[in-house]
Tab-separated table of C-alpha atoms and ligand atoms in Angstrom:
chain	number	residue	atom	x	y	z
A	1	MET	CA	94.756	-55.197	167.440
A	2	PRO	CA	97.301	-53.879	169.722
A	3	PHE	CA	97.227	-50.524	171.719
A	4	ARG	CA	99.399	-48.141	174.324
A	5	ALA	CA	98.027	-48.464	177.646
A	6	HIS	CA	99.229	-44.662	178.069
A	7	ALA	CA	100.850	-42.634	176.943
A	8	PRO	CA	104.090	-41.619	176.077
A	9	GLN	CA	106.110	-41.366	178.456
A	10	GLN	CA	109.398	-38.604	177.299
A	11	ARG	CA	107.252	-38.522	173.559
A	12	ILE	CA	108.889	-38.435	169.515
A	13	TRP	CA	107.860	-38.134	166.975
A	14	ILE	CA	108.941	-40.838	163.763
A	15	SER	CA	108.133	-41.556	160.024
A	16	TYR	CA	105.913	-45.025	159.288
A	17	ASP	CA	105.855	-45.652	155.146
A	18	GLY	CA	105.294	-41.796	155.166
A	19	LYS	CA	102.808	-41.207	158.613
A	20	ALA	CA	103.669	-39.820	161.323
A	21	LEU	CA	103.232	-41.672	164.452
A	22	ALA	CA	104.085	-40.930	167.904
A	23	ALA	CA	106.638	-43.163	169.859
A	24	SER	CA	108.273	-43.167	173.284
A	25	LYS	CA	111.907	-42.008	173.124
A	26	GLY	CA	114.302	-45.104	173.414
A	27	GLU	CA	111.715	-47.880	173.501
A	28	PRO	CA	112.696	-50.549	170.930
A	29	VAL	CA	110.744	-49.601	166.819
A	30	ALA	CA	109.093	-52.773	166.949
A	31	ALA	CA	106.941	-51.269	170.088
A	32	SER	CA	105.965	-47.858	168.923
A	33	LEU	CA	104.473	-49.920	165.789
A	34	LEU	CA	102.853	-52.324	167.630
A	35	ALA	CA	101.316	-49.376	169.665
A	36	ALA	CA	100.373	-47.577	166.969
A	37	GLY	CA	98.167	-51.263	165.505
A	38	ARG	CA	100.374	-51.614	162.419
A	39	LEU	CA	101.122	-55.005	163.788
A	40	ALA	CA	101.745	-56.730	160.465
A	41	ILE	CA	105.051	-54.674	160.148
A	42	ALA	CA	107.110	-57.777	157.027
A	43	ARG	CA	105.883	-60.246	154.352
A	44	SER	CA	107.724	-63.761	154.701
A	45	THR	CA	110.206	-64.144	151.738
A	46	LYS	CA	109.007	-67.060	149.508
A	47	PHE	CA	104.598	-66.302	149.780
A	48	HIS	CA	104.901	-62.762	150.725
A	49	ARG	CA	102.857	-63.865	153.913
A	50	PRO	CA	102.043	-60.966	156.186
A	51	ARG	CA	104.415	-62.041	159.434
A	52	GLY	CA	104.360	-59.628	162.786
A	53	PRO	CA	106.644	-58.998	165.585
A	54	ALA	CA	106.204	-62.571	167.098
A	55	CYS	CA	109.815	-62.906	169.997
A	56	LEU	CA	110.858	-59.366	170.591
A	57	ARG	CA	114.763	-60.543	170.814
A	58	GLY	CA	115.808	-60.328	166.906
A	59	ALA	CA	115.224	-64.320	166.123
A	60	CYS	CA	111.945	-64.043	164.427
A	61	ASP	CA	112.463	-61.667	161.784
A	62	GLY	CA	108.441	-60.289	162.015
A	63	CYS	CA	109.693	-57.155	162.316
A	64	LEU	CA	111.731	-56.077	159.677
A	65	ALA	CA	111.488	-53.344	158.733
A	66	ARG	CA	114.106	-50.284	156.405
A	67	VAL	CA	115.325	-47.563	159.734
A	68	ASP	CA	116.198	-44.334	158.234
A	69	GLY	CA	117.356	-46.605	154.631
A	70	GLU	CA	119.228	-49.097	156.131
A	71	PRO	CA	117.606	-52.603	155.753
A	72	ASN	CA	116.717	-55.004	157.043
A	73	VAL	CA	116.567	-54.035	160.945
A	74	MET	CA	115.354	-55.574	163.203
A	75	THR	CA	112.952	-53.315	164.898
A	76	CYS	CA	112.556	-55.564	168.021
A	77	MET	CA	116.720	-55.097	168.858
A	78	VAL	CA	116.579	-50.846	168.298
A	79	PRO	CA	115.460	-47.379	170.249
A	80	ALA	CA	113.027	-45.132	168.694
A	81	HIS	CA	113.909	-41.335	168.218
A	82	ASP	CA	113.215	-38.629	167.166
A	83	GLY	CA	113.265	-38.313	162.996
A	84	MET	CA	113.529	-42.017	162.893
A	85	THR	CA	112.234	-43.398	159.161
A	86	ILE	CA	110.978	-46.758	158.917
A	87	ASP	CA	109.852	-48.474	155.709
A	88	SER	CA	108.273	-51.293	154.903
A	89	GLN	CA	110.338	-53.908	152.421
A	90	ASN	CA	109.926	-56.981	150.404
A	91	THR	CA	106.237	-55.600	148.650
A	92	LEU	CA	104.899	-54.779	145.582
A	93	GLY	CA	102.513	-52.412	145.671
A	94	SER	CA	101.430	-51.593	149.127
A	95	LYS	CA	102.244	-52.629	152.356
A	96	ASN	CA	98.934	-54.268	152.680
A	97	LEU	CA	97.641	-55.200	149.096
A	98	ASP	CA	101.128	-56.996	148.382
A	99	LEU	CA	100.810	-58.513	144.875
A	100	LEU	CA	103.394	-61.235	145.812
A	101	ARG	CA	100.760	-62.636	147.880
A	102	VAL	CA	99.206	-63.999	145.187
A	103	THR	CA	102.555	-66.703	145.025
A	104	ASP	CA	100.861	-68.594	148.082
A	105	TRP	CA	97.007	-68.966	146.430
A	106	PHE	CA	99.309	-69.810	143.150
A	107	PHE	CA	101.416	-72.933	145.275
A	108	PRO	CA	98.809	-74.549	148.124
A	109	HIS	CA	101.160	-76.379	148.380
A	110	GLY	CA	104.321	-75.059	148.582
A	111	MET	CA	106.722	-75.250	146.273
A	112	ASN	CA	110.450	-75.750	145.364
A	113	HIS	CA	111.316	-72.824	143.901
A	114	HIS	CA	115.195	-74.477	143.346
A	115	GLU	CA	113.311	-76.526	141.525
A	116	LEU	CA	110.663	-74.066	139.139
A	117	LEU	CA	110.631	-74.784	135.212
A	118	ALA	CA	114.933	-75.258	135.615
A	119	GLY	CA	115.858	-77.128	132.419
A	120	ILE	CA	113.013	-75.680	130.175
A	121	PRO	CA	114.802	-73.219	127.684
A	122	GLY	CA	114.045	-69.944	127.998
A	123	ALA	CA	111.506	-70.150	129.926
A	124	GLN	CA	114.070	-71.017	132.469
A	125	GLY	CA	116.833	-67.385	132.309
A	126	VAL	CA	112.683	-65.864	132.621
A	127	MET	CA	111.788	-67.595	136.354
A	128	GLN	CA	115.082	-66.706	137.519
A	129	ALA	CA	115.123	-63.527	136.635
A	130	PHE	CA	111.144	-62.866	138.901
A	131	ALA	CA	112.537	-65.432	141.043
A	132	ARG	CA	115.267	-62.610	142.262
A	133	ARG	CA	112.911	-59.681	141.485
A	134	VAL	CA	111.127	-61.243	144.099
A	135	ALA	CA	113.334	-63.094	146.662
A	136	GLY	CA	115.472	-61.163	149.229
A	137	LEU	CA	114.692	-58.600	151.828
A	138	GLY	CA	114.482	-54.901	150.551
A	139	ARG	CA	117.144	-53.031	148.668
A	140	LEU	CA	120.964	-51.923	149.537
A	141	PRO	CA	120.926	-49.116	151.228
A	142	SER	CA	120.215	-45.557	150.751
A	143	THR	CA	123.846	-45.301	151.276
A	144	GLU	CA	126.829	-46.179	151.079
A	145	LEU	CA	127.692	-47.491	154.145
A	146	ARG	CA	131.987	-47.394	154.489
A	147	PRO	CA	133.921	-49.584	156.921
A	148	ARG	CA	134.610	-49.771	159.714
A	149	GLN	CA	137.519	-49.841	161.801
A	150	ALA	CA	137.092	-51.818	164.615
A	151	HIS	CA	139.479	-51.123	167.379
A	152	ARG	CA	141.195	-52.767	170.146
A	153	ARG	CA	141.249	-52.999	174.421
A	154	HIS	CA	141.621	-54.467	177.475
A	155	ALA	CA	138.738	-55.921	179.647
A	156	ASP	CA	139.008	-57.457	182.826
A	157	VAL	CA	135.335	-59.692	182.603
A	158	VAL	CA	132.934	-59.090	179.756
A	159	VAL	CA	129.465	-60.768	180.613
A	160	VAL	CA	127.624	-61.759	177.396
A	161	GLY	CA	123.636	-61.150	178.331
A	162	CYS	CA	121.761	-58.911	180.812
A	163	GLY	CA	119.372	-61.944	182.181
A	164	PRO	CA	119.210	-62.784	184.787
A	165	ALA	CA	122.634	-65.401	185.444
A	166	GLY	CA	124.224	-62.649	183.142
A	167	MET	CA	122.900	-60.005	186.206
A	168	ALA	CA	124.023	-62.114	188.559
A	169	VAL	CA	127.482	-63.196	187.249
A	170	ALA	CA	128.445	-59.414	187.143
A	171	SER	CA	127.729	-58.318	190.408
A	172	ALA	CA	128.823	-61.111	192.080
A	173	LEU	CA	132.785	-60.501	190.249
A	174	ALA	CA	132.365	-56.682	191.193
A	175	ALA	CA	131.588	-57.959	194.588
A	176	SER	CA	135.398	-59.279	194.516
A	177	GLY	CA	136.782	-56.453	192.842
A	178	ARG	CA	136.464	-57.065	189.134
A	179	SER	CA	135.754	-54.508	186.580
A	180	VAL	CA	133.281	-55.870	185.096
A	181	GLU	CA	131.024	-54.705	181.517
A	182	VAL	CA	127.910	-56.831	180.419
A	183	VAL	CA	126.316	-56.209	176.652
A	184	ASP	CA	123.022	-57.408	175.652
A	185	ASP	CA	121.899	-57.304	172.000
A	186	ALA	CA	118.564	-55.700	173.171
A	187	VAL	CA	117.565	-52.020	173.700
A	188	ARG	CA	117.048	-52.426	177.366
A	189	GLY	CA	119.172	-54.803	179.888
A	190	GLY	CA	116.772	-57.091	182.507
A	191	GLY	CA	116.089	-60.180	179.817
A	192	GLY	CA	113.394	-62.286	181.262
A	193	LEU	CA	113.008	-60.145	183.575
A	194	ARG	CA	111.199	-57.169	182.386
A	195	ALA	CA	108.755	-59.850	180.788
A	196	LEU	CA	107.618	-60.917	184.406
A	197	SER	CA	106.754	-57.550	185.828
A	198	GLY	CA	104.694	-58.101	188.860
A	199	GLU	CA	106.354	-61.005	189.572
A	200	ARG	CA	109.952	-59.245	189.191
A	201	SER	CA	109.861	-58.677	193.772
A	202	LEU	CA	111.151	-62.985	193.512
A	203	TRP	CA	113.647	-62.045	192.355
A	204	SER	CA	114.871	-59.300	194.254
A	205	LYS	CA	117.286	-61.758	195.124
A	206	VAL	CA	119.137	-60.983	191.714
A	207	ASP	CA	117.961	-57.756	190.765
A	208	ALA	CA	118.925	-55.705	193.849
A	209	PRO	CA	122.628	-56.823	193.581
A	210	PHE	CA	123.601	-55.703	190.044
A	211	HIS	CA	121.318	-52.508	190.214
A	212	ALA	CA	123.488	-52.055	193.259
A	213	SER	CA	126.604	-53.349	191.452
A	214	VAL	CA	125.417	-49.947	188.195
A	215	SER	CA	125.390	-46.892	190.552
A	216	ASN	CA	128.074	-47.648	192.174
A	217	GLN	CA	130.203	-48.167	188.602
A	218	SER	CA	131.031	-51.137	189.130
A	219	VAL	CA	129.195	-53.290	186.620
A	220	VAL	CA	128.787	-51.447	183.021
A	221	VAL	CA	125.931	-52.111	181.264
A	222	ARG	CA	126.001	-51.905	177.143
A	223	SER	CA	122.997	-52.436	175.657
A	224	SER	CA	122.579	-52.887	171.627
A	225	THR	CA	126.211	-54.170	171.400
A	226	VAL	CA	126.003	-57.592	170.066
A	227	ALA	CA	128.739	-60.398	170.115
A	228	GLY	CA	130.319	-61.733	167.087
A	229	GLY	CA	132.578	-63.987	167.993
A	230	VAL	CA	135.344	-65.547	171.090
A	231	PHE	CA	138.013	-66.175	169.034
A	232	GLY	CA	141.355	-67.393	171.266
A	233	GLU	CA	141.352	-64.383	173.729
A	234	ASP	CA	139.015	-61.962	171.517
A	235	LEU	CA	135.979	-61.300	171.461
A	236	LEU	CA	134.083	-60.072	169.104
A	237	VAL	CA	131.212	-56.636	170.008
A	238	VAL	CA	129.715	-54.751	168.074
A	239	GLY	CA	127.775	-52.588	169.080
A	240	SER	CA	127.152	-47.942	168.742
A	241	ALA	CA	130.713	-46.783	169.445
A	242	GLY	CA	131.540	-49.408	166.134
A	243	ALA	CA	132.775	-52.508	165.863
A	244	GLU	CA	135.697	-53.530	168.533
A	245	VAL	CA	137.957	-56.300	169.511
A	246	VAL	CA	137.661	-56.694	173.742
A	247	THR	CA	141.112	-58.476	174.307
A	248	GLY	CA	142.306	-60.457	177.215
A	249	GLY	CA	139.793	-60.748	179.508
A	250	VAL	CA	137.707	-63.308	180.672
A	251	VAL	CA	134.273	-63.771	179.249
A	252	VAL	CA	131.153	-65.528	180.588
A	253	PRO	CA	128.358	-66.092	178.382
A	254	ALA	CA	124.715	-65.676	179.903
A	255	PRO	CA	122.901	-65.905	176.582
A	256	ALA	CA	118.950	-65.453	177.155
A	257	PRO	CA	117.331	-68.904	175.671
A	258	HIS	CA	115.325	-69.227	172.511
A	259	ASP	CA	111.311	-68.846	172.582
A	260	GLY	CA	109.764	-72.815	172.153
A	261	VAL	CA	107.972	-72.515	169.466
A	262	ALA	CA	104.576	-74.871	168.935
A	263	LEU	CA	103.383	-76.440	165.544
A	264	PHE	CA	99.900	-75.506	164.016
A	265	GLU	CA	97.941	-73.869	161.479
A	266	GLY	CA	98.081	-70.334	161.098
A	267	ASN	CA	101.349	-70.711	163.724
A	268	ASP	CA	102.494	-67.530	161.512
A	269	VAL	CA	99.892	-65.054	162.039
A	270	PRO	CA	100.758	-61.494	162.952
A	271	GLY	CA	99.129	-61.884	166.577
A	272	VAL	CA	101.244	-64.977	167.774
A	273	MET	CA	103.447	-64.528	169.889
A	274	SER	CA	105.411	-65.706	172.594
A	275	ALA	CA	104.597	-65.263	176.297
A	276	ARG	CA	106.991	-63.598	177.509
A	277	ALA	CA	106.924	-61.263	173.685
A	278	ALA	CA	103.767	-59.991	174.994
A	279	GLY	CA	105.194	-59.323	178.972
A	280	LEU	CA	108.394	-56.902	177.927
A	281	LEU	CA	105.775	-55.199	175.376
A	282	LEU	CA	103.537	-54.411	178.622
A	283	ALA	CA	107.342	-53.292	179.747
A	284	GLU	CA	107.159	-50.480	177.629
A	285	GLY	CA	103.351	-49.555	177.950
A	286	VAL	CA	101.724	-51.585	175.045
A	287	VAL	CA	99.689	-53.756	175.168
A	288	VAL	CA	98.941	-57.199	171.829
A	289	GLY	CA	95.191	-57.022	172.408
A	290	ARG	CA	92.854	-56.628	173.769
A	291	ARG	CA	91.757	-60.734	174.360
A	292	ALA	CA	94.260	-62.982	174.163
A	293	VAL	CA	94.084	-65.835	175.026
A	294	VAL	CA	97.700	-66.576	176.875
A	295	ILE	CA	98.561	-70.880	176.931
A	296	ALA	CA	99.990	-71.236	180.149
A	297	GLY	CA	103.827	-72.999	180.380
A	298	SER	CA	106.229	-73.784	182.730
A	299	GLY	CA	108.346	-70.520	182.119
A	300	GLY	CA	105.792	-67.865	184.008
A	301	PHE	CA	105.036	-65.635	181.917
A	302	GLY	CA	102.012	-66.183	181.022
A	303	ARG	CA	100.020	-66.699	183.943
A	304	ALA	CA	102.806	-63.422	184.757
A	305	PHE	CA	101.249	-61.236	181.321
A	306	ALA	CA	98.150	-62.680	182.360
A	307	ARG	CA	98.720	-61.154	186.635
A	308	ALA	CA	100.245	-57.909	184.871
A	309	SER	CA	97.489	-57.073	182.214
A	310	ALA	CA	94.160	-57.233	184.348
A	311	GLY	CA	91.973	-53.966	183.931
A	312	LEU	CA	94.339	-53.672	179.945
A	313	CYS	CA	93.093	-56.598	178.410
A	314	GLU	CA	91.010	-59.221	178.874
A	315	VAL	CA	92.727	-62.708	178.539
A	316	VAL	CA	91.251	-65.919	178.106
A	317	PHE	CA	93.454	-69.537	180.289
A	318	ALA	CA	92.729	-73.018	177.881
A	319	SER	CA	93.101	-75.439	181.198
A	320	GLY	CA	93.863	-78.017	182.298
A	321	ALA	CA	96.829	-79.565	179.011
A	322	PRO	CA	95.204	-77.845	175.625
A	323	GLN	CA	96.599	-77.497	172.214
A	324	VAL	CA	96.147	-74.572	169.699
A	325	LEU	CA	94.300	-77.029	166.107
A	326	ARG	CA	94.441	-72.728	164.111
A	327	VAL	CA	94.784	-70.058	164.579
A	328	ARG	CA	92.646	-67.839	162.368
A	329	GLY	CA	92.814	-65.318	160.975
A	330	ASN	CA	95.907	-64.285	157.924
A	331	ALA	CA	97.458	-60.325	158.441
A	332	ALA	CA	96.156	-60.429	162.429
A	333	VAL	CA	95.488	-63.128	164.813
A	334	ARG	CA	91.149	-63.003	164.391
A	335	ALA	CA	90.030	-66.655	166.574
A	336	VAL	CA	91.900	-69.332	168.732
A	337	VAL	CA	90.749	-73.295	168.112
A	338	LEU	CA	91.148	-74.633	170.984
A	339	LYS	CA	91.769	-78.293	172.181
A	340	GLU	CA	91.270	-79.978	174.700
A	341	GLY	CA	90.196	-83.463	176.348
A	342	ASP	CA	88.503	-84.586	173.861
A	343	VAL	CA	86.269	-80.566	172.745
A	344	GLU	CA	86.462	-78.307	170.488
A	345	ARG	CA	85.814	-75.084	171.277
A	346	GLU	CA	86.644	-72.015	169.005
A	347	VAL	CA	87.240	-68.884	171.271
A	348	ALA	CA	87.127	-65.021	169.312
A	349	ALA	CA	90.665	-63.275	169.707
A	350	ASP	CA	93.604	-60.985	168.739
A	351	ALA	CA	96.139	-62.201	170.171
A	352	LEU	CA	97.879	-65.816	171.031
A	353	LEU	CA	100.216	-65.986	173.290
A	354	LEU	CA	102.753	-69.399	173.639
A	355	ASP	CA	104.317	-69.698	177.553
A	356	GLU	CA	107.099	-73.296	175.860
A	357	PRO	CA	109.533	-74.700	176.969
A	358	ARG	CA	112.917	-72.590	176.006
A	359	ALA	CA	115.991	-74.689	175.023
A	360	PRO	CA	119.345	-72.652	175.057
A	361	ALA	CA	121.078	-69.824	172.780
A	362	TYR	CA	124.665	-72.129	172.887
A	363	GLU	CA	125.533	-70.515	169.554
A	364	LEU	CA	128.538	-67.884	170.825
A	365	CYS	CA	129.903	-70.761	173.497
A	366	LEU	CA	129.592	-73.396	170.065
A	367	GLN	CA	131.581	-70.455	168.293
A	368	ALA	CA	133.692	-70.059	171.020
A	369	GLY	CA	135.144	-73.657	170.957
A	370	ALA	CA	132.345	-75.143	173.637
A	371	GLN	CA	131.395	-78.444	173.184
A	372	LEU	CA	126.665	-79.455	173.186
A	373	GLU	CA	124.642	-82.513	174.904
A	374	HIS	CA	121.846	-83.092	173.874
A	375	GLN	CA	119.214	-82.674	177.252
A	376	PRO	CA	114.589	-83.165	176.764
A	377	ARG	CA	115.292	-79.680	176.603
A	378	GLY	CA	117.994	-78.617	173.818
A	379	PHE	CA	121.933	-78.745	174.265
A	380	VAL	CA	123.054	-77.705	176.515
A	381	VAL	CA	126.474	-76.314	176.991
A	382	LYS	CA	129.264	-78.570	178.604
A	383	THR	CA	130.884	-76.962	181.509
A	384	ASP	CA	133.417	-78.586	184.163
A	385	GLU	CA	131.843	-78.372	187.031
A	386	ASP	CA	132.422	-75.126	187.769
A	387	GLY	CA	131.054	-73.310	184.786
A	388	ARG	CA	134.332	-73.156	182.737
A	389	ILE	CA	134.544	-74.487	179.122
A	390	ARG	CA	137.520	-73.375	178.811
A	391	ASP	CA	141.027	-70.717	179.938
A	392	ARG	CA	139.049	-67.363	179.964
A	393	LEU	CA	135.552	-69.016	179.094
A	394	TRP	CA	132.825	-69.632	181.211
A	395	ALA	CA	129.587	-70.308	180.620
A	396	VAL	CA	126.143	-69.211	183.280
A	397	GLY	CA	123.146	-69.838	183.182
A	398	GLU	CA	120.516	-71.646	181.042
A	399	VAL	CA	123.020	-72.350	178.800
A	400	LYS	CA	124.356	-74.707	180.908
A	401	GLY	CA	120.706	-76.212	182.464
A	402	THR	CA	120.047	-74.462	185.151
A	403	PRO	CA	116.921	-73.937	185.856
A	404	PHE	CA	114.793	-70.456	185.514
A	405	GLU	CA	114.883	-70.010	188.868
A	406	PRO	CA	115.902	-67.146	191.909
A	407	ASP	CA	117.819	-69.415	194.370
A	408	ALA	CA	119.122	-71.821	191.376
A	409	ILE	CA	119.946	-69.330	189.039
A	410	LEU	CA	122.178	-67.746	191.873
A	411	GLU	CA	124.102	-70.899	193.647
A	412	ASP	CA	125.453	-71.085	189.128
A	413	ALA	CA	126.534	-68.165	189.358
A	414	GLY	CA	128.399	-67.550	192.859
A	415	ARG	CA	130.002	-71.011	191.853
A	416	VAL	CA	131.064	-69.385	188.567
A	417	ALA	CA	131.871	-66.378	189.631
A	418	ARG	CA	134.551	-68.036	192.428
A	419	ALA	CA	136.478	-70.434	190.063
A	420	ILE	CA	136.907	-67.499	187.904
A	421	GLN	CA	138.619	-65.326	190.789
A	422	SER	CA	140.701	-68.457	191.784
A	423	SER	CA	141.828	-69.206	188.518
A	424	ARG	CA	142.998	-65.987	188.219
A	425	SER	CA	146.278	-66.381	188.517
A	426	ALA	CA	145.589	-70.516	188.124
A	427	PRO	CA	148.173	-70.930	184.322
A	428	LYS	CA	146.827	-71.568	181.570
A	429	SER	CA	145.284	-74.388	179.916
A	430	ALA	CA	147.195	-75.678	176.797
A	431	SER	CA	143.470	-75.501	174.872
A	432	PRO	CA	144.160	-74.430	170.796
A	433	PRO	CA	142.579	-71.164	170.743
A	434	ALA	CA	138.989	-71.286	168.314
A	435	THR	CA	139.359	-69.327	165.018
A	436	ALA	CA	137.111	-67.784	162.962
A	437	THR	CA	135.258	-70.426	159.856
A	438	LYS	CA	133.072	-70.666	158.197
A	439	SER	CA	130.613	-73.737	159.711
A	440	ASN	CA	131.835	-72.219	163.553
A	441	VAL	CA	130.315	-68.101	162.636
A	442	PRO	CA	127.342	-67.683	164.534
A	443	SER	CA	124.311	-67.841	161.565
A	444	LYS	CA	122.958	-64.287	162.899
A	445	MET	CA	126.628	-62.763	160.418
A	446	LYS	CA	126.627	-64.763	157.218
B	501	FES	S1	112.433	-60.062	165.139
B	501	FES	FE1	112.164	-58.726	166.178
B	501	FES	S2	110.228	-59.258	166.662
B	501	FES	FE2	111.360	-61.433	166.333
């Protein structure tokens, strides 16, 4: 079970299903819940299987809960504050005894709910009414949300993503005299670097200039702020200040890639998560378990976690090229069955950390009109050799295939920054602006 390695630094109190929990002010709420041993936070929509945080980046839905009366909040993406009220949702009965869990037992081989009892007079209507009752996520907000006015303002450069690529290009542009904003949907900036703990010094070439730029205010970081779409010269961002249309500047997407997933029985059991997510939790002082199996991969997050968690939890490294056959457990990992060569072995553990190859997060660039190219690691964004997608839109970092290595990121960011500077007085291209259509709006906005 997860636990907190040390007492909360700025202790506050939050309520979870009516029970008071201590938390640390400003940490992601999912971290607060995990630190209090609440691992199975959510339920899957259809079969009501227990779900736990797996990504810590708003991409897996394992941390969904009702927060301060608002349903379907990704608790990994909101900071904890004193008096916050969190309630589990999508259950019938209690969180720990969800009667709708029987759905999974009645249909052990899955079911197509679109066809269930369809066409049978009477039964079809009853089934539809039942399905509406049990499916979906949460109830409507407790209070009516008023429409919020988006205000429009100008910006010089907006970098989307505060991971290493975003940090590097932001500080390079700031050094050239540009006024730079960095928006990031996470609670804290730093991206994957925060998950590297003791190995972050390897990235000091990226870290130091960025923090200097933030200190002298040539770079402004806005966390918990989502870039919703690029429409011509406008960038829609939504954050604590509400919705804004930022216009007239240069937009530089630098999104962190998506965690890779692996196929095996039980890969959705709470306690199975990316090693990067476990590293982020560790940076918050939260340890994912007492005994974790780590499948080390090329990302370096598994090994970084193992080193940084020494003395806090026991780490079992799978040697060679291990294959996870299955995870035992229902609402929490109990054991991991591995295959190493021809040998199968079962390892008792309460967490499984995966460091699978990650895939570029191209969605914003695609919505803005970029072309994609398929490579072994996934779809990457096509740019010209300087990183330009089109007029006023540039991409940097892993989204266009740059390796997750300090020198490669710095070289890429430097080239993009120089090209942006030299294009400042160049005439605009005749590229048509991207427009919002149903198909090019990012899926999270639908
Ligand atoms: S969406 Fe919050 S942990 Fe994945």
